XYZ file of C-alpha atoms in Angstrom:
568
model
C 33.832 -0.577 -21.656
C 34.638 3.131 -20.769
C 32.654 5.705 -22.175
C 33.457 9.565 -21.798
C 31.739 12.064 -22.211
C 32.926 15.658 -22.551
C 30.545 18.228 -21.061
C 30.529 21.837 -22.963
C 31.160 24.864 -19.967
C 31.389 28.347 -20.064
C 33.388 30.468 -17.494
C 31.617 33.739 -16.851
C 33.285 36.879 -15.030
C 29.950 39.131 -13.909
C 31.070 42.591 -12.719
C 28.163 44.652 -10.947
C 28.978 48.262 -10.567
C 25.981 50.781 -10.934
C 28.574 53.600 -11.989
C 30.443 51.654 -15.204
C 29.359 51.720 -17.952
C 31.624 49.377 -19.731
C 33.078 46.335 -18.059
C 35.095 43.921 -19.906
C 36.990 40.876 -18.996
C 39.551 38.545 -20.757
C 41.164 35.495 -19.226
C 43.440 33.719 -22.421
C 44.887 30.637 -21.308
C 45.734 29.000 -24.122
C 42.410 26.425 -24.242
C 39.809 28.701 -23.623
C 38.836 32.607 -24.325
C 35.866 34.179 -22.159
C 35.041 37.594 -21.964
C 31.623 39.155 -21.044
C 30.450 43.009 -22.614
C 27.954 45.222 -20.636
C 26.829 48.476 -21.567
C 24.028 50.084 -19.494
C 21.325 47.616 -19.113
C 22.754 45.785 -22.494
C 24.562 42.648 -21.790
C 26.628 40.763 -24.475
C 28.604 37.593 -23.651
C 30.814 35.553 -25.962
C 32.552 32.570 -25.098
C 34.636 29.454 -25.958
C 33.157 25.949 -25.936
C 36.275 24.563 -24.710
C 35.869 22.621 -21.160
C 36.149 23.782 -17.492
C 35.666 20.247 -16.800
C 38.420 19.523 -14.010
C 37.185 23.128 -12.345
C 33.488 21.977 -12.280
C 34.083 18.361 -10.842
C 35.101 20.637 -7.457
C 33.148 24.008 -7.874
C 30.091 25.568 -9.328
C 30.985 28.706 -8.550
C 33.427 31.546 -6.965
C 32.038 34.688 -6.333
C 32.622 37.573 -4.288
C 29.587 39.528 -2.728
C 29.773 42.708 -1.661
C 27.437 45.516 0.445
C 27.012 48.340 -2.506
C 25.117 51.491 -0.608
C 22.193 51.519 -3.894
C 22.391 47.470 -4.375
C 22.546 46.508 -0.944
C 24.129 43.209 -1.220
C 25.285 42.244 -4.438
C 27.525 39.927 -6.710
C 30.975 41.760 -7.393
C 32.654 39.517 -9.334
C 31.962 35.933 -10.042
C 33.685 33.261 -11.371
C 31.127 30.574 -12.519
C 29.139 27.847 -14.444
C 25.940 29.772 -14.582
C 22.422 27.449 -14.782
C 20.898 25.927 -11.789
C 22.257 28.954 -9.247
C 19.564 31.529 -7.665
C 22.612 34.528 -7.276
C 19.633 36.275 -5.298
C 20.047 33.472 -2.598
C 24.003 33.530 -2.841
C 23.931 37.415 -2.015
C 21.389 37.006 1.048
C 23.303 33.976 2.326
C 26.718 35.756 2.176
C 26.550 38.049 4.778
C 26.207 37.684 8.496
C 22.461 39.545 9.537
C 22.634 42.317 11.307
C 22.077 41.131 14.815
C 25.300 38.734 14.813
C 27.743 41.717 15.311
C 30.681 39.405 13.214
C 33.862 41.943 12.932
C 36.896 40.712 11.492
C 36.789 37.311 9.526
C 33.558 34.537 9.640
C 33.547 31.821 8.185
C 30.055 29.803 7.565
C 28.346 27.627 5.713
C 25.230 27.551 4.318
C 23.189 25.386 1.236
C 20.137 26.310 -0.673
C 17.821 24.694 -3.573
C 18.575 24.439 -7.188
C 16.857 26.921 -9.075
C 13.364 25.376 -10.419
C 13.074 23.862 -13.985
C 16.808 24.027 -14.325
C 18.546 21.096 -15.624
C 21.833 19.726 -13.787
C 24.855 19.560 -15.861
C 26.304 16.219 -16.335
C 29.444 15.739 -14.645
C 29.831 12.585 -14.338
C 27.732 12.112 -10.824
C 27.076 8.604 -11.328
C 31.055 7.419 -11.749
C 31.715 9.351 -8.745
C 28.269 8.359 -6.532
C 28.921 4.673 -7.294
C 32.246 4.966 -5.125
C 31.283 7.271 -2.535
C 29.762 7.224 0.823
C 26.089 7.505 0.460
C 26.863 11.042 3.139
C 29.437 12.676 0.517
C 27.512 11.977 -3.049
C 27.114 15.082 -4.886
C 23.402 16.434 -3.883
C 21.974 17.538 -7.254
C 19.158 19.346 -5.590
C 20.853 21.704 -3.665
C 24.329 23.785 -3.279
C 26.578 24.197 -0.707
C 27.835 27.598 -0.029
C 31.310 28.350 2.005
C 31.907 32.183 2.890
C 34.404 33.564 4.360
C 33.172 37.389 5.310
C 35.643 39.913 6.229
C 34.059 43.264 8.158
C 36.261 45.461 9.666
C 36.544 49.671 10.117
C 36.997 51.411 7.360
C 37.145 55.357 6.240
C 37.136 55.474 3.197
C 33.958 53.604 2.667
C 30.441 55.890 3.222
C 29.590 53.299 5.484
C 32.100 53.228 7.627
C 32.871 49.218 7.369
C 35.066 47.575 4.501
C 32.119 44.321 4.170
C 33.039 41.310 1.940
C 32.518 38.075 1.322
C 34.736 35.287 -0.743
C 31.858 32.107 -1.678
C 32.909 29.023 -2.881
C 29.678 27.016 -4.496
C 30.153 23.427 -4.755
C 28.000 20.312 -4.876
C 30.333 18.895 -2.653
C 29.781 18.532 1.119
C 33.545 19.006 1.752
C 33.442 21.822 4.576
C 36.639 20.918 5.878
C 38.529 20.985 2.761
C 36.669 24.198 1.415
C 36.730 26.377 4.243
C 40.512 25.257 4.750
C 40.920 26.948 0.800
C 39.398 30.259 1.849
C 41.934 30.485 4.797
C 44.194 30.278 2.205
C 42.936 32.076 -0.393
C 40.722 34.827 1.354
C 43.442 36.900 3.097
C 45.266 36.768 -0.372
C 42.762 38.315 -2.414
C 41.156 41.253 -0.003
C 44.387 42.539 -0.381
C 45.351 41.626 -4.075
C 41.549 41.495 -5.322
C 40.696 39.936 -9.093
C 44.111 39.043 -10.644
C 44.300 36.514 -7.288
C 41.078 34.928 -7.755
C 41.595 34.517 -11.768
C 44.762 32.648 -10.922
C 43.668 30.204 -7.954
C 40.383 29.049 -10.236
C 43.200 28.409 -12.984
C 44.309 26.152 -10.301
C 41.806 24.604 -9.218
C 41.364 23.617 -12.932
C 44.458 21.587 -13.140
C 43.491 19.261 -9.827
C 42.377 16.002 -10.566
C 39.038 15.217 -10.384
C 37.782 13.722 -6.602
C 37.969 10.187 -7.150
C 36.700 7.746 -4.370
C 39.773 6.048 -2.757
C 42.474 8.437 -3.834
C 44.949 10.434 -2.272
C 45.954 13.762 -3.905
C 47.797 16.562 -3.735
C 46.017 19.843 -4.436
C 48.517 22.682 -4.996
C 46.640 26.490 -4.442
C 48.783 29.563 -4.458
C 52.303 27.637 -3.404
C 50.597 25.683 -0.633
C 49.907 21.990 -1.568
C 46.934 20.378 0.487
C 46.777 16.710 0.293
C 43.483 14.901 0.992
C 42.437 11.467 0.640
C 38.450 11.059 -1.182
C 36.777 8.719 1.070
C 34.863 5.931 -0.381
C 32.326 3.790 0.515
C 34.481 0.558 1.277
C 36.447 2.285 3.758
C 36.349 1.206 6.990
C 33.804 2.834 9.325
C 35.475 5.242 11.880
C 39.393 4.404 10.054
C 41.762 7.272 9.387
C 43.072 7.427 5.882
C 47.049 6.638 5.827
C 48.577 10.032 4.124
C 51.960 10.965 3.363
C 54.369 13.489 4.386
C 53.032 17.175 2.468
C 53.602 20.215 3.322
C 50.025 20.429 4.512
C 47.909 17.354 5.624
C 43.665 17.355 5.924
C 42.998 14.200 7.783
C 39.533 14.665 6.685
C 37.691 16.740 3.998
C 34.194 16.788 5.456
C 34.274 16.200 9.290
C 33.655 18.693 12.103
C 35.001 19.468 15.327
C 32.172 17.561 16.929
C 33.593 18.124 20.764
C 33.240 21.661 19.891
C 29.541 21.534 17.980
C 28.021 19.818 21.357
C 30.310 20.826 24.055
C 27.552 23.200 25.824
C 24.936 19.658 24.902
C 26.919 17.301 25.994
C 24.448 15.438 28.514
C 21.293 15.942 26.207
C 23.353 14.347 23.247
C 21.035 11.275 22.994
C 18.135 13.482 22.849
C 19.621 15.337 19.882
C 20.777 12.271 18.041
C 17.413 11.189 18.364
C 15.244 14.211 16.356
C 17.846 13.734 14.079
C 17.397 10.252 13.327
C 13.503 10.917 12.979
C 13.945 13.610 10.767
C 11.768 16.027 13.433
C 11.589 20.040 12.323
C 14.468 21.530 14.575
C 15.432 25.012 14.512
C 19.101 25.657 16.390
C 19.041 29.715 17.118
C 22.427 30.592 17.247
C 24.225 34.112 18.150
C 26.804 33.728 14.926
C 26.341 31.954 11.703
C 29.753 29.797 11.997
C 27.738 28.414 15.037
C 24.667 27.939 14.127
C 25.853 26.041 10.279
C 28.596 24.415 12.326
C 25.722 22.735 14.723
C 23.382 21.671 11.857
C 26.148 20.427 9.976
C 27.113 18.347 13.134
C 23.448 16.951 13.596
C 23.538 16.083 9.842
C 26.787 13.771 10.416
C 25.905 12.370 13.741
C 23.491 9.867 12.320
C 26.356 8.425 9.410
C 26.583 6.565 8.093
C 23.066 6.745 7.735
C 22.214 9.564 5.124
C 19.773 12.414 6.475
C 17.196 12.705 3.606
C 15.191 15.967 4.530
C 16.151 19.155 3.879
C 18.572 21.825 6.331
C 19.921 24.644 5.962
C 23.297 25.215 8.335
C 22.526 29.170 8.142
C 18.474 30.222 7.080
C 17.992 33.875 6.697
C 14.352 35.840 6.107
C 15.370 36.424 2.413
C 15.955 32.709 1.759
C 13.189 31.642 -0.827
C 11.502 29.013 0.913
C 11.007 31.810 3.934
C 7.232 31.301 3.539
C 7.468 28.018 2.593
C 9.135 26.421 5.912
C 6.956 29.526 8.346
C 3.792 28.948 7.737
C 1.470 28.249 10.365
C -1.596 26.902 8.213
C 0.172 23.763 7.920
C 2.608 21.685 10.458
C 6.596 22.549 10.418
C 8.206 20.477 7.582
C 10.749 17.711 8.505
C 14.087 20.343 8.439
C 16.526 21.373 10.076
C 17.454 24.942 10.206
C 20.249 27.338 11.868
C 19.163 30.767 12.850
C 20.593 33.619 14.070
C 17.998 36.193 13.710
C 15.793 36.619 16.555
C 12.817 37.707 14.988
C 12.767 33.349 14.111
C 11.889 33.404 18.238
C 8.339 34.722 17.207
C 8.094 32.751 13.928
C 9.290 29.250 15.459
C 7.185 29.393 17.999
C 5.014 26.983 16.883
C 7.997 24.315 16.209
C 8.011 21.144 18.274
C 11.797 21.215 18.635
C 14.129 24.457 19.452
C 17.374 24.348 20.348
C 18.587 28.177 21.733
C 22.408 28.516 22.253
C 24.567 31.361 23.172
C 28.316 32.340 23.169
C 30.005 29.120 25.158
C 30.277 29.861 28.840
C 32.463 27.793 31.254
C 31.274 26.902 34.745
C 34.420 26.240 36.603
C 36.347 24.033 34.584
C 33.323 22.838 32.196
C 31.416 23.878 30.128
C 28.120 25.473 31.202
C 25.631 22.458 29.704
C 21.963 23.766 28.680
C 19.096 22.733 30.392
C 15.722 20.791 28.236
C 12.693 23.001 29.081
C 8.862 22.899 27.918
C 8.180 25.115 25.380
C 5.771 27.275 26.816
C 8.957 28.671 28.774
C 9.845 30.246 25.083
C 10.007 33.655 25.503
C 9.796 36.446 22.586
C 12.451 38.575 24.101
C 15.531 37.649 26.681
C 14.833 33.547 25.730
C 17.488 32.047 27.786
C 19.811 29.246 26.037
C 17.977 25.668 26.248
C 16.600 23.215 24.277
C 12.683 23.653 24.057
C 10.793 20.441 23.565
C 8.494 18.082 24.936
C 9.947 15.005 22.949
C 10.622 11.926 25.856
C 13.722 9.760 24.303
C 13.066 6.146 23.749
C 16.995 5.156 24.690
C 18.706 6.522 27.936
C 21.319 8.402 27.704
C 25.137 7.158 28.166
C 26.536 8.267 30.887
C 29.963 6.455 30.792
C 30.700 8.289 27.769
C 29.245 12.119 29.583
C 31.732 11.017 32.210
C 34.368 10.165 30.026
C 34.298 13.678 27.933
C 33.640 15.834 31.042
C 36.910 14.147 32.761
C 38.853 14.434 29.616
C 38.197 18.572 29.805
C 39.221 18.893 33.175
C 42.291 16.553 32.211
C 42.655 19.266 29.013
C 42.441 16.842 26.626
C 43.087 17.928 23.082
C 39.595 19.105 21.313
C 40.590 16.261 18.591
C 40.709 13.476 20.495
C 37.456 14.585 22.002
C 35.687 14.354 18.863
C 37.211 10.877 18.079
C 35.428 9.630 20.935
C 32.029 11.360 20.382
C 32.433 10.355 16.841
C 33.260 7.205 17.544
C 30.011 6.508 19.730
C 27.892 7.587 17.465
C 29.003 5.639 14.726
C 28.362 2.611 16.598
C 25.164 3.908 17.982
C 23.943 4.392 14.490
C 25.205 1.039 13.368
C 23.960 -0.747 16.170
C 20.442 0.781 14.917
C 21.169 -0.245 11.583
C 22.334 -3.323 11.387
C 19.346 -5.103 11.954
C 17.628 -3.579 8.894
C 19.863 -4.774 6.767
C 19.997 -8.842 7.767
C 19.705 -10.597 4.495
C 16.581 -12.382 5.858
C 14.653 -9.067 5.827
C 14.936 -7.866 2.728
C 17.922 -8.271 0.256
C 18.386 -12.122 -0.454
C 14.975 -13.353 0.254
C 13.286 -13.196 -3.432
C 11.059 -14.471 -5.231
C 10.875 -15.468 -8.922
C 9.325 -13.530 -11.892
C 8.037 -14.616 -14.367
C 9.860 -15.633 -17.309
C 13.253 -16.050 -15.447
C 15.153 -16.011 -18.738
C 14.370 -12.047 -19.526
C 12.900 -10.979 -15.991
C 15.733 -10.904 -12.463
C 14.201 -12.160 -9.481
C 11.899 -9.560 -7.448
C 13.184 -8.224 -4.084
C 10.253 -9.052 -1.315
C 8.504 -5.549 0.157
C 9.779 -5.266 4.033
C 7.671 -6.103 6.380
C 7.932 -4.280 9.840
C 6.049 -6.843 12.008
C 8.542 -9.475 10.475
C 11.470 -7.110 11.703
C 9.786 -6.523 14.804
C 9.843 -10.412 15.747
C 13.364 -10.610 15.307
C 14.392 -7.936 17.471
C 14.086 -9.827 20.371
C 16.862 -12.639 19.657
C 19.153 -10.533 16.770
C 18.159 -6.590 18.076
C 20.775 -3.971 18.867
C 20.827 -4.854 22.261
C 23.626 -7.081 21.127
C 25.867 -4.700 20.364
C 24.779 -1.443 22.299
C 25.222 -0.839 25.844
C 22.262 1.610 25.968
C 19.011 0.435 27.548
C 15.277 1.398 26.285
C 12.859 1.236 23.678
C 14.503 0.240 21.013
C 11.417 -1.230 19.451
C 9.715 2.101 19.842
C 12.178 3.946 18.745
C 12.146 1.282 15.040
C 8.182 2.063 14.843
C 8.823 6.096 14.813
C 11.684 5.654 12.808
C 9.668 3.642 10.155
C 7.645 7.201 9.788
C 10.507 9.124 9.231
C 11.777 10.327 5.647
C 15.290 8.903 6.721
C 13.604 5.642 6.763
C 12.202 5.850 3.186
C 15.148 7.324 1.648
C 17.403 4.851 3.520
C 15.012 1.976 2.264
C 14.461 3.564 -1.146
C 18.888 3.351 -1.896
C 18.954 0.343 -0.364
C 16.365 -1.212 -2.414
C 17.677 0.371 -5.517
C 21.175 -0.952 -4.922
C 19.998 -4.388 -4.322
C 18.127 -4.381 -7.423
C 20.799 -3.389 -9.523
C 23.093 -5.841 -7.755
C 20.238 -8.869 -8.973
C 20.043 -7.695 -12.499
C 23.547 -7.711 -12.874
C 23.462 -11.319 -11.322
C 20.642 -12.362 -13.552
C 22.539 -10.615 -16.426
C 25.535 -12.889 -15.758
C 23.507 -15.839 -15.672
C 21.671 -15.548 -18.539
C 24.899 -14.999 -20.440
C 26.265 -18.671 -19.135
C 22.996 -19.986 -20.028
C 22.241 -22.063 -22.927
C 19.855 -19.884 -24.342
C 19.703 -21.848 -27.838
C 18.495 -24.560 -26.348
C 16.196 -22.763 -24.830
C 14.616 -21.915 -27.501
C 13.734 -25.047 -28.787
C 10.599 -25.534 -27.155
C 9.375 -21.995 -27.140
C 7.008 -20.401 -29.313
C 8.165 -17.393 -31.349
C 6.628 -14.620 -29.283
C 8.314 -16.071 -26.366
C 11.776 -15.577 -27.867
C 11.454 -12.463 -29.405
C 9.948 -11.155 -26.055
C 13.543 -12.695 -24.740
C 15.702 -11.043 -27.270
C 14.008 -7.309 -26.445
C 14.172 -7.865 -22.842
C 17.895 -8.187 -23.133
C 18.605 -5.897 -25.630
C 17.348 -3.561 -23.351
C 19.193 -4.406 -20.289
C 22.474 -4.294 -22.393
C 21.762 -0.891 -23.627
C 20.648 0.387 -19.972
C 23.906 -1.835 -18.695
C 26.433 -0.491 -21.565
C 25.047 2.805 -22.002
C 25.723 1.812 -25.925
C 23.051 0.962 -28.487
C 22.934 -1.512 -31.148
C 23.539 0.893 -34.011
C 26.150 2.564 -31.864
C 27.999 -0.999 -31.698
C 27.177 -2.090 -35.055
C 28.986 1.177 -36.663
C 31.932 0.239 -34.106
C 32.424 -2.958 -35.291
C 32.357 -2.101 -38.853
C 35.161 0.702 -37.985
């Protein structure tokens, strides 16, 4: 049985301009009518309640911020479904700090909270979760935020600089795909402003909705991009088979990964590592597209294992959890956050983990590769690229694969198949760390019975670490990693971590949905008359309810709901 649901939108055009008095916007296509009224401080909106729908399964929101001389920065025009965003955080976020120096075009990333005591908007998450990796599902907590920031000399302006930013807002962690749009779209519309962006979110509004599995073809301004949606049955490490477009994305979320680590390359286990503990880590970086580009690669190095704390690719001092994650009273959260101001030297200083990069130098034909230093070596002023920590891995690191990549520069191998390789280890160095965890034994089909079998699935067993422990020995990952070391100390820390209980907390969910469906099933086949027979009345009521529930929770459809549909 499919049910839809139809979700009621609004599309809002906000103009900011502390010299107009009167601002006022129609877009008519036909299915929907918007327009928004503001005089002085007075602001009157009316709009359709006909659906964005197709628009909103991509984007929350497409804005364009702006540096006004009595604002500072502010939201020009904005394109957008408008609860659950903090446009305070958008503006902030937008724009390169000072101390970066970005002329020309940047392009960043960056993600921030959902405003508190908003509600998410229903967009159909679940049909969409279900058949994605557990790394791509929609994060209803947070946004994702793609700029692309244009500063160059200017005039006419007071200031001296034309400053922009285009932001795409999405729930999506596509970076590839989105920050491929604004090379597209960006040039376009500095030069042709609103009537551009009014006509690429119309669209955007006609793709088809991301569906797990599927190949499409996105057409924006007479370019057609076509992507494939990865889903969680795919093969781990495949390449999707595309056809001939005028414009192929082999992937829609994955970074240059050669590029992210190339100045880290022998201190890559330590890295993968803090990330797989979920350990605070701040990443100071000289540019934004760095710094977001590195978080965003620490993020993905663990798949397919899902990081379940909090980062920010690009954390600024307006950001509203500022005081929140730089307090001292208290020890550093489990984050991860990319920096580029250096008054965060001072403020971090208290962080166990600091990774300090600057612009990419080359020694000879390599890379110049950063040194791990104590942290008392952190300076205020002049701190010299490194990665500050005391943390002693529990694995050693690989150096067939350090060899491999450092050979493959001086043999100019392409950046891509550079990151295939790195990518490639990973993946099985994070399987090899999983797979253990997830040995039926453990966990997933050991149960035991509830009681009254009839209404109540079997329960899934708690895991037991000293169990897993034992088995290590004779089924570990040494069976299928090369790398020598702890491994069994490196389980116990990661049994601390929060990737451990969110990883345990999905898995255990799945697997419980998985034996009610089972249990479900069976009861269906079951002979539930005779049953009865021997059963006092309370215990067959108590049966009946039980079910009734599950089919309501299972159908989404009540009773009454499928009593009036079978009288139709």
């Amino acid at each position: 049985m499919t049910i839809k649901i139809r979700t009621r939108i609004q599309l809002i055009v906000i103009k900011q301009a502390p010299f107009v008095d009167i601002v006022r916007v129609h877009i008519d296509r036909g299915r929907q009518r918007a327009s928004l009224v503001s005089t002085g401080n007075a602001v009157e909106r009316t709009d359709s309640r006909s659906t964005w729908a197709q628009f909103l399964s991509w984007l929350e929101c497409v804005c364009v911020v702006t540096f006004d001389l009595e604002l500072g920065q502010a939201i020009e025009c904005c394109i957008v479904y408008p609860h659950c965003l903090q446009k305070t955080s958008i503006c902030y976020l937008s724009f390169p700090d000072s101390y970066s120096g970005c002329l020309g075009d940047t392009q960043f990333s960056f993600r921030f909270r959902q405003s508190i005591g908003r509600i998410s908007p229903d967009f159909g998450e679940d049909a969409y979760d279900r058949d994605a990796p557990v790394t791509l599902q929609r994060d209803l907590g947070h946004f994702y935020g793609y700029v692309y920031f244009r500063q160059v000399k200017d005039v006419s302006v007071k200031r001296g600089y034309f400053q922009k930013s285009l932001v795409l807002v999405s729930r999506l962690p596509y970076v590839h795909l989105f920050h491929t749009l604004l090379q597209i779209i960006a040039p376009e519309y500095f030069e042709k402003l609103e009537p551009c962006l009014e006509a690429v979110c119309n669209e955007i509004d006609q793709w088809p909705s991301p569906v797990p599995g599927l190949t499409l073809n996105l057409p924006v301004m007479g370019t057609v991009l076509q992507v494939r949606i990865p889903s969680k049955t795919d093969k781990p490490g495949g390449s999707p088979h595309l056809l001939p477009a005028p414009t192929l994305l082999p992937t829609i979320h994955e970074l240059d990964l050669f590029k992210c680590f190339q100045s880290a390359l022998i201190h890559l286990q330590v890295l993968w590592e803090l990330t797989l503990l979920g350990e605070p880590l701040v990443v100071m970086a000289p540019s934004p597209t760095m710094s977001s580009e590195i978080v965003l690669a620490l993020v993905s190095s663990i798949a397919p294992l899902k990081y379940c704390s909090d980062y920010r690719p690009y954390f600024t001092i307006h950001d509203s959890e500022f005081r929140e994650y730089t307090t001292r009273t208290q020890a550093p959260p489990n984050v991860i956050l990319g920096v580029t101001n250096p008054f965060f030297i001072k403020t971090f200083q208290s962080w166990p983990h600091i990774v300090r990069l600057g612009d990419p130098r080359m020694a000879g034909d390599l890379p110049k590769q950063v040194k791990v230093k104590k942290l008392a070596k952190l300076k205020t002023l002049d701190t010299k690229p490194g990665i500050y920590t005391a943390y002693k891995t529990f694995l050693q690191k690989d150096k067939v694969l350090i060899k491999r990549l450092l050979k493959g520069i001086q043999r100019k191998r392409p950046s891509e198949v550079q990151s295939a390789i790195l990518r490639r280890h990973l993946l099985e160095l994070t399987q090899s760390f999983i797979i253990p965890l997830v040995r039926p034994s453990l966990l997933f089909l050991t149960v035991s019975p509830g009681p009254g079998r009839r209404g109540t699935p079997p329960q899934i067993r708690p895991f037991s670490q000293e169990e897993f422990m034992a088995t290590l020995e004779h089924a570990g990952p040494h069976l299928t990693s090369m790398l020598k070391g702890d491994w069994m100390g490196l389980y116990r820390r990661f049994f601390r971590s929060p990737n451990f209980d969110g990883w345990y907390r999905l898995r255990r969910r799945e697997m419980t949905q998985k034996l009610e469906s089972l249990h479900l099933e069976a009861v269906c086949d079951a002979d539930l008359v005779g049953w009865t027979k021997d059963k006092s009345e309370v215990e067959v009521v108590d049966l009946v309810l039980k079910l009734r529930e599950k089919l309501v929770r299972k159908t989404g459809v009540t009773f009454s709901q499928y009593k009036r549909k079978l009288q139709q």
